[in-house]
Every structure is written in C-alpha cells, then in structure tokens.
PDB file of C-alpha atoms in Angstrom:
ATOM      1  CA  GLU R   7      73.159  98.346 169.101  1.00  0.00           C
ATOM      2  CA  PRO R   8      74.685  99.677 165.833  1.00  0.00           C
ATOM      3  CA  SER R   9      77.910 100.749 167.575  1.00  0.00           C
ATOM      4  CA  THR R  10      78.352  97.269 169.064  1.00  0.00           C
ATOM      5  CA  MET R  11      77.814  95.675 165.658  1.00  0.00           C
ATOM      6  CA  ILE R  12      80.419  97.951 164.067  1.00  0.00           C
ATOM      7  CA  ILE R  13      82.960  97.165 166.788  1.00  0.00           C
ATOM      8  CA  GLU R  14      82.317  93.455 166.419  1.00  0.00           C
ATOM      9  CA  ARG R  15      82.695  93.657 162.633  1.00  0.00           C
ATOM     10  CA  LEU R  16      85.977  95.549 162.954  1.00  0.00           C
ATOM     11  CA  ARG R  17      87.190  92.944 165.448  1.00  0.00           C
ATOM     12  CA  ARG R  18      86.418  90.158 162.962  1.00  0.00           C
ATOM     13  CA  TYR R  19      88.240  92.021 160.162  1.00  0.00           C
ATOM     14  CA  TRP R  20      91.278  92.545 162.399  1.00  0.00           C
ATOM     15  CA  THR R  21      91.279  88.856 163.385  1.00  0.00           C
ATOM     16  CA  THR R  22      91.121  87.869 159.704  1.00  0.00           C
ATOM     17  CA  ILE R  23      94.005  90.139 158.793  1.00  0.00           C
ATOM     18  CA  ARG R  24      96.114  88.810 161.670  1.00  0.00           C
ATOM     19  CA  SER R  25      95.245  85.179 161.058  1.00  0.00           C
ATOM     20  CA  PRO R  26      97.993  83.109 159.447  1.00  0.00           C
ATOM     21  CA  SER R  27      97.863  81.913 155.870  1.00  0.00           C
ATOM     22  CA  LEU R  28      99.864  78.724 156.250  1.00  0.00           C
ATOM     23  CA  HIS R  29     103.023  80.401 157.600  1.00  0.00           C
ATOM     24  CA  LEU R  30     102.378  84.132 156.999  1.00  0.00           C
ATOM     25  CA  SER R  31      99.598  86.379 158.214  1.00  0.00           C
ATOM     26  CA  LEU R  32      97.129  87.879 155.774  1.00  0.00           C
ATOM     27  CA  GLY R  33      98.279  91.337 156.831  1.00  0.00           C
ATOM     28  CA  PHE R  34     101.880  90.510 155.964  1.00  0.00           C
ATOM     29  CA  LEU R  35     100.809  89.134 152.573  1.00  0.00           C
ATOM     30  CA  THR R  36      98.741  92.256 151.898  1.00  0.00           C
ATOM     31  CA  VAL R  37     101.561  94.650 152.759  1.00  0.00           C
ATOM     32  CA  GLY R  38     104.073  92.473 150.907  1.00  0.00           C
ATOM     33  CA  GLY R  39     101.832  92.384 147.852  1.00  0.00           C
ATOM     34  CA  PHE R  40     101.461  96.157 147.955  1.00  0.00           C
ATOM     35  CA  ILE R  41     105.226  96.683 148.135  1.00  0.00           C
ATOM     36  CA  GLY R  42     105.768  94.095 145.420  1.00  0.00           C
ATOM     37  CA  GLY R  43     103.238  95.913 143.236  1.00  0.00           C
ATOM     38  CA  ILE R  44     105.117  99.190 143.661  1.00  0.00           C
ATOM     39  CA  VAL R  45     108.416  97.531 142.748  1.00  0.00           C
ATOM     40  CA  PHE R  46     106.849  95.855 139.697  1.00  0.00           C
ATOM     41  CA  TRP R  47     105.211  99.094 138.563  1.00  0.00           C
ATOM     42  CA  GLY R  48     108.452 101.016 138.988  1.00  0.00           C
ATOM     43  CA  GLY R  49     110.370  98.443 136.963  1.00  0.00           C
ATOM     44  CA  PHE R  50     107.701  98.290 134.268  1.00  0.00           C
ATOM     45  CA  ASN R  51     107.507 102.069 133.945  1.00  0.00           C
ATOM     46  CA  THR R  52     111.309 102.377 133.840  1.00  0.00           C
ATOM     47  CA  ALA R  53     111.499  99.804 131.049  1.00  0.00           C
ATOM     48  CA  LEU R  54     108.655 101.539 129.207  1.00  0.00           C
ATOM     49  CA  GLU R  55     110.384 104.909 129.408  1.00  0.00           C
ATOM     50  CA  PHE R  56     113.645 103.382 128.168  1.00  0.00           C
ATOM     51  CA  THR R  57     111.849 102.340 124.983  1.00  0.00           C
ATOM     52  CA  ASN R  58     111.091 106.058 124.456  1.00  0.00           C
ATOM     53  CA  THR R  59     114.751 107.103 124.431  1.00  0.00           C
ATOM     54  CA  GLU R  60     116.798 107.883 121.327  1.00  0.00           C
ATOM     55  CA  THR R  61     119.271 105.220 122.431  1.00  0.00           C
ATOM     56  CA  PHE R  62     116.599 102.552 122.093  1.00  0.00           C
ATOM     57  CA  CYS R  63     115.081 103.937 118.894  1.00  0.00           C
ATOM     58  CA  THR R  64     118.417 104.280 117.110  1.00  0.00           C
ATOM     59  CA  GLY R  65     119.435 100.792 118.209  1.00  0.00           C
ATOM     60  CA  CYS R  66     118.075  99.730 114.831  1.00  0.00           C
ATOM     61  CA  HIS R  67     120.962 100.184 112.358  1.00  0.00           C
ATOM     62  CA  SER R  68     118.729 101.720 109.684  1.00  0.00           C
ATOM     63  CA  HIS R  69     117.560 104.407 112.108  1.00  0.00           C
ATOM     64  CA  GLU R  70     121.060 105.279 113.261  1.00  0.00           C
ATOM     65  CA  ARG R  71     122.418 105.293 109.720  1.00  0.00           C
ATOM     66  CA  ASP R  72     119.573 106.865 107.738  1.00  0.00           C
ATOM     67  CA  VAL R  73     116.798 108.314 109.871  1.00  0.00           C
ATOM     68  CA  LEU R  74     118.585 110.151 112.703  1.00  0.00           C
ATOM     69  CA  PRO R  75     120.973 112.097 110.409  1.00  0.00           C
ATOM     70  CA  GLU R  76     117.899 113.454 108.570  1.00  0.00           C
ATOM     71  CA  LEU R  77     116.340 114.651 111.824  1.00  0.00           C
ATOM     72  CA  LYS R  78     119.417 116.512 113.105  1.00  0.00           C
ATOM     73  CA  PRO R  79     119.334 119.475 110.639  1.00  0.00           C
ATOM     74  CA  THR R  80     115.629 120.140 111.281  1.00  0.00           C
ATOM     75  CA  ILE R  81     114.073 122.634 113.672  1.00  0.00           C
ATOM     76  CA  HIS R  82     112.621 119.764 115.687  1.00  0.00           C
ATOM     77  CA  PHE R  83     116.158 118.716 116.689  1.00  0.00           C
ATOM     78  CA  THR R  84     117.976 122.046 117.102  1.00  0.00           C
ATOM     79  CA  ASN R  85     116.294 125.428 117.526  1.00  0.00           C
ATOM     80  CA  ARG R  86     116.659 128.768 119.298  1.00  0.00           C
ATOM     81  CA  SER R  87     114.519 127.728 122.276  1.00  0.00           C
ATOM     82  CA  GLY R  88     116.509 124.548 122.941  1.00  0.00           C
ATOM     83  CA  VAL R  89     113.428 122.303 122.943  1.00  0.00           C
ATOM     84  CA  ARG R  90     114.158 119.010 121.192  1.00  0.00           C
ATOM     85  CA  ALA R  91     111.607 116.529 119.930  1.00  0.00           C
ATOM     86  CA  LYS R  92     113.055 113.042 120.166  1.00  0.00           C
ATOM     87  CA  CYS R  93     111.741 110.045 118.238  1.00  0.00           C
ATOM     88  CA  SER R  94     109.058 109.093 120.759  1.00  0.00           C
ATOM     89  CA  ASP R  95     107.693 112.655 120.933  1.00  0.00           C
ATOM     90  CA  CYS R  96     106.596 112.325 117.311  1.00  0.00           C
ATOM     91  CA  HIS R  97     105.829 108.604 117.170  1.00  0.00           C
ATOM     92  CA  VAL R  98     104.369 107.754 120.593  1.00  0.00           C
ATOM     93  CA  PRO R  99     101.294 109.402 122.175  1.00  0.00           C
ATOM     94  CA  HIS R 100     101.727 110.755 125.687  1.00  0.00           C
ATOM     95  CA  GLU R 101      98.413 109.619 127.186  1.00  0.00           C
ATOM     96  CA  TRP R 102      98.727 106.292 129.005  1.00  0.00           C
ATOM     97  CA  THR R 103      96.069 104.177 127.275  1.00  0.00           C
ATOM     98  CA  VAL R 104      96.969 105.157 123.707  1.00  0.00           C
ATOM     99  CA  LYS R 105     100.676 104.960 124.584  1.00  0.00           C
ATOM    100  CA  ILE R 106     100.307 101.312 125.634  1.00  0.00           C
ATOM    101  CA  ALA R 107      98.271 100.549 122.510  1.00  0.00           C
ATOM    102  CA  ARG R 108     101.027 102.107 120.380  1.00  0.00           C
ATOM    103  CA  LYS R 109     103.715 100.112 122.212  1.00  0.00           C
ATOM    104  CA  ILE R 110     101.858  96.881 121.526  1.00  0.00           C
ATOM    105  CA  GLN R 111     101.545  97.846 117.880  1.00  0.00           C
ATOM    106  CA  ALA R 112     105.237  98.773 117.721  1.00  0.00           C
ATOM    107  CA  SER R 113     106.253  95.324 118.963  1.00  0.00           C
ATOM    108  CA  LYS R 114     105.629  94.101 115.409  1.00  0.00           C
ATOM    109  CA  GLU R 115     108.175  96.636 114.164  1.00  0.00           C
ATOM    110  CA  VAL R 116     110.773  95.307 116.598  1.00  0.00           C
ATOM    111  CA  TRP R 117     110.073  91.787 115.361  1.00  0.00           C
ATOM    112  CA  ALA R 118     110.489  92.954 111.751  1.00  0.00           C
ATOM    113  CA  HIS R 119     113.909  94.347 112.654  1.00  0.00           C
ATOM    114  CA  ILE R 120     114.948  91.125 114.391  1.00  0.00           C
ATOM    115  CA  TYR R 121     113.611  89.065 111.498  1.00  0.00           C
ATOM    116  CA  GLY R 122     115.731  91.099 109.082  1.00  0.00           C
ATOM    117  CA  SER R 123     113.083  92.826 106.945  1.00  0.00           C
ATOM    118  CA  ILE R 124     115.073  96.078 106.893  1.00  0.00           C
ATOM    119  CA  ASP R 125     118.467  95.012 108.207  1.00  0.00           C
ATOM    120  CA  THR R 126     120.373  96.348 105.188  1.00  0.00           C
ATOM    121  CA  GLU R 127     120.427  99.789 103.593  1.00  0.00           C
ATOM    122  CA  GLU R 128     119.000  98.363 100.366  1.00  0.00           C
ATOM    123  CA  LYS R 129     116.083  96.644 102.120  1.00  0.00           C
ATOM    124  CA  PHE R 130     115.327  99.749 104.154  1.00  0.00           C
ATOM    125  CA  HIS R 131     115.187 102.092 101.168  1.00  0.00           C
ATOM    126  CA  ALA R 132     113.156  99.579  99.156  1.00  0.00           C
ATOM    127  CA  ARG R 133     110.433  99.578 101.842  1.00  0.00           C
ATOM    128  CA  ARG R 134     110.850 103.088 103.176  1.00  0.00           C
ATOM    129  CA  LEU R 135     107.997 104.801 101.344  1.00  0.00           C
ATOM    130  CA  LEU R 136     105.629 101.970 102.279  1.00  0.00           C
ATOM    131  CA  LEU R 137     106.635 102.240 105.942  1.00  0.00           C
ATOM    132  CA  ALA R 138     106.171 106.016 105.846  1.00  0.00           C
ATOM    133  CA  GLN R 139     102.751 105.710 104.216  1.00  0.00           C
ATOM    134  CA  ARG R 140     101.632 103.349 106.972  1.00  0.00           C
ATOM    135  CA  GLU R 141     102.784 105.858 109.573  1.00  0.00           C
ATOM    136  CA  TRP R 142     101.033 108.728 107.781  1.00  0.00           C
ATOM    137  CA  ALA R 143      97.828 106.687 107.654  1.00  0.00           C
ATOM    138  CA  ARG R 144      98.115 106.037 111.389  1.00  0.00           C
ATOM    139  CA  PHE R 145      98.607 109.758 112.062  1.00  0.00           C
ATOM    140  CA  LYS R 146      95.576 110.661 109.955  1.00  0.00           C
ATOM    141  CA  ALA R 147      93.452 108.054 111.725  1.00  0.00           C
ATOM    142  CA  ASN R 148      94.305 109.389 115.205  1.00  0.00           C
ATOM    143  CA  ASP R 149      94.063 113.075 114.172  1.00  0.00           C
ATOM    144  CA  SER R 150      97.848 113.546 114.389  1.00  0.00           C
ATOM    145  CA  LEU R 151      97.760 112.836 118.114  1.00  0.00           C
ATOM    146  CA  GLU R 152     101.546 112.801 118.434  1.00  0.00           C
ATOM    147  CA  CYS R 153     101.821 116.216 116.750  1.00  0.00           C
ATOM    148  CA  ARG R 154      99.300 117.527 119.234  1.00  0.00           C
ATOM    149  CA  ASN R 155     101.584 116.500 122.082  1.00  0.00           C
ATOM    150  CA  CYS R 156     103.145 119.919 121.424  1.00  0.00           C
ATOM    151  CA  HIS R 157     101.109 121.763 118.773  1.00  0.00           C
ATOM    152  CA  ASP R 158      97.566 123.107 119.054  1.00  0.00           C
ATOM    153  CA  PHE R 159      95.636 125.295 116.624  1.00  0.00           C
ATOM    154  CA  LYS R 160      94.018 127.112 119.550  1.00  0.00           C
ATOM    155  CA  THR R 161      97.324 128.278 121.056  1.00  0.00           C
ATOM    156  CA  MET R 162      98.968 129.369 117.799  1.00  0.00           C
ATOM    157  CA  ASP R 163      99.709 133.079 117.402  1.00  0.00           C
ATOM    158  CA  PRO R 164      98.937 134.051 113.776  1.00  0.00           C
ATOM    159  CA  GLU R 165     100.868 137.318 114.147  1.00  0.00           C
ATOM    160  CA  LYS R 166     104.101 135.349 114.570  1.00  0.00           C
ATOM    161  CA  GLN R 167     103.471 133.140 111.535  1.00  0.00           C
ATOM    162  CA  LYS R 168     104.158 133.777 107.880  1.00  0.00           C
ATOM    163  CA  ASP R 169     101.142 134.854 105.834  1.00  0.00           C
ATOM    164  CA  ARG R 170     101.168 131.570 103.920  1.00  0.00           C
ATOM    165  CA  SER R 171     101.141 129.584 107.177  1.00  0.00           C
ATOM    166  CA  VAL R 172      98.239 131.591 108.561  1.00  0.00           C
ATOM    167  CA  VAL R 173      96.148 130.931 105.449  1.00  0.00           C
ATOM    168  CA  LYS R 174      97.006 127.212 105.495  1.00  0.00           C
ATOM    169  CA  HIS R 175      96.246 126.782 109.199  1.00  0.00           C
ATOM    170  CA  GLU R 176      92.950 128.673 109.002  1.00  0.00           C
ATOM    171  CA  GLY R 177      91.933 126.576 106.003  1.00  0.00           C
ATOM    172  CA  ALA R 178      92.908 123.376 107.801  1.00  0.00           C
ATOM    173  CA  MET R 179      90.772 124.279 110.806  1.00  0.00           C
ATOM    174  CA  GLU R 180      87.790 125.116 108.607  1.00  0.00           C
ATOM    175  CA  ASP R 181      88.133 121.932 106.553  1.00  0.00           C
ATOM    176  CA  GLY R 182      88.811 119.707 109.546  1.00  0.00           C
ATOM    177  CA  LYS R 183      92.226 118.657 108.259  1.00  0.00           C
ATOM    178  CA  THR R 184      94.869 117.134 110.480  1.00  0.00           C
ATOM    179  CA  CYS R 185      98.572 118.022 110.727  1.00  0.00           C
ATOM    180  CA  ILE R 186      99.995 115.104 108.743  1.00  0.00           C
ATOM    181  CA  GLU R 187      97.972 115.968 105.640  1.00  0.00           C
ATOM    182  CA  CYS R 188     100.214 118.992 105.031  1.00  0.00           C
ATOM    183  CA  HIS R 189     103.376 118.069 106.923  1.00  0.00           C
ATOM    184  CA  LYS R 190     104.465 114.720 105.517  1.00  0.00           C
ATOM    185  CA  GLY R 191     108.214 114.203 105.785  1.00  0.00           C
ATOM    186  CA  ILE R 192     108.715 117.326 107.901  1.00  0.00           C
ATOM    187  CA  ALA R 193     111.518 115.670 109.887  1.00  0.00           C
ATOM    188  CA  HIS R 194     112.556 113.131 107.250  1.00  0.00           C
ATOM    189  CA  LYS R 195     113.117 114.962 103.985  1.00  0.00           C
ATOM    190  CA  GLU R 196     114.249 111.879 102.068  1.00  0.00           C
ATOM    191  CA  VAL R 197     110.809 110.321 102.505  1.00  0.00           C
ATOM    192  CA  HIS R 198     109.215 113.516 101.231  1.00  0.00           C
ATOM    193  CA  HIS R 199     111.385 113.305  98.118  1.00  0.00           C
ATOM    194  CA  LEU R 200     110.269 109.708  97.548  1.00  0.00           C
ATOM    195  CA  LEU R 201     106.646 110.813  97.811  1.00  0.00           C
ATOM    196  CA  GLU R 202     107.196 113.597  95.283  1.00  0.00           C
ATOM    197  CA  GLN R 203     108.834 111.127  92.888  1.00  0.00           C
ATOM    198  CA  GLU R 204     105.875 108.766  93.191  1.00  0.00           C
ATOM    199  CA  LYS R 205     103.428 111.584  92.436  1.00  0.00           C
ATOM    200  CA  ALA R 206     105.423 112.784  89.417  1.00  0.00           C
ATOM    201  CA  PRO R 207     103.874 111.774  86.045  1.00  0.00           C
ATOM    202  CA  ALA R 208     105.597 108.887  84.287  1.00  0.00           C
ATOM    203  CA  GLY R 209     108.228 110.002  81.773  1.00  0.00           C
ATOM    204  CA  GLY R 210     108.119 113.533  83.155  1.00  0.00           C
ATOM    205  CA  GLN R 211     104.964 114.383  81.174  1.00  0.00           C
ATOM    206  CA  GLN R 212     102.467 116.744  82.644  1.00  0.00           C
ATOM    207  CA  GLY R 213      99.102 115.182  83.381  1.00  0.00           C
TER     208      GLY R 213
END
C-alpha cells in the first residue's frame, strides 16, 4: 500500500540520518554543518560590512588626507535632515550580486595601495584625474547605480527644485542620461577643477 511504502521510506531515511559516519552520526554532521554555515556567513557578512565603513575607506592615507576633507563641506556629509552618505553609499551598490562584483573589482584598488601606486600626495594627485575618470566611466556603464541607492527621478518633487534643476532633470529623463553625466565631482570638488582644467583650451585661447 502507498502508506506502507511512505512509512518504510521514512524509516530508511531516519536510519540513514542516525547511522554513524566513522565516529559521528550523519544527523550530527548535518546539524553541525548548518550551525557552522551560519557562523561562517555571520563572520563573512560582518567582514564585508566593515569594508563599507569610513574607518576602512579612510585607512588609505590619501583618502584620509585628501578625499575625506573634500567630502565634509558638502551636503552629502552634513545637511538639515541629518542623513549622511558615507563612502560606500556612493561607491558600492546595495544589491547583493552587484555589491560582491564591486568588492572583487575593488580588491585591485587595495592592492594598488599596498603596492604603493598612490602612497604619497604627489603620486595621488598625479593619477587622481585618471582614477576619477575610471570611476565616472563605471558609473555611466551601470546607469549611476550607486546614485540610485538614494535618488530616483520618479520620486523627485519638481516644485521643491530650482527652475534650472527641473529643466536639467526633465531633459536628462528625455535623453536617457544618467546622473554622473551632469554631476561629476559633486562630492570631490578638486577633481571637478582638474576636469575643468583639462577641458580648457591650451594657452587660454577660445576654441
């Protein structure tokens, strides 16, 4: 009968779970593996979240010396609502899969720091525009995903924006532009100045 077959199958499963694997039962190994998995996941996630803190990001001398002081006067750091965007909010996506992909990509940046590519103020400023351009290209390629952690065209209230901002945002939506195309250097003004200098005609002549 079907019921007898089900009972017999359950009995075999229970016997298998209780049967020893050398010195430990399969059930013990299963439960132990489950608990071990939870501990591993907790440790991994804790370590991952630590890499999103300002303490970790500013551990690089160039960031603590040059980058963070530029961020502090901006509205992203201090504002009337008390909402602060830390480094990872603007440079790391929130969704799990793209976050992990970004972390893997960022491991090369950690290696560059250890290797000494930007370990002095002179080296950092010599490569700064190049580094920024790479980041801008990444933002454009992913449709400014990090910006969209907080900002969304659909939830913007035009009545609370300046007329110029309304026109720009409406045009951006119509043209399919992404945030970084108009907001380069928004939190790092020195990079914006470098970009303007690069665009300026040689010898100050108008082209």
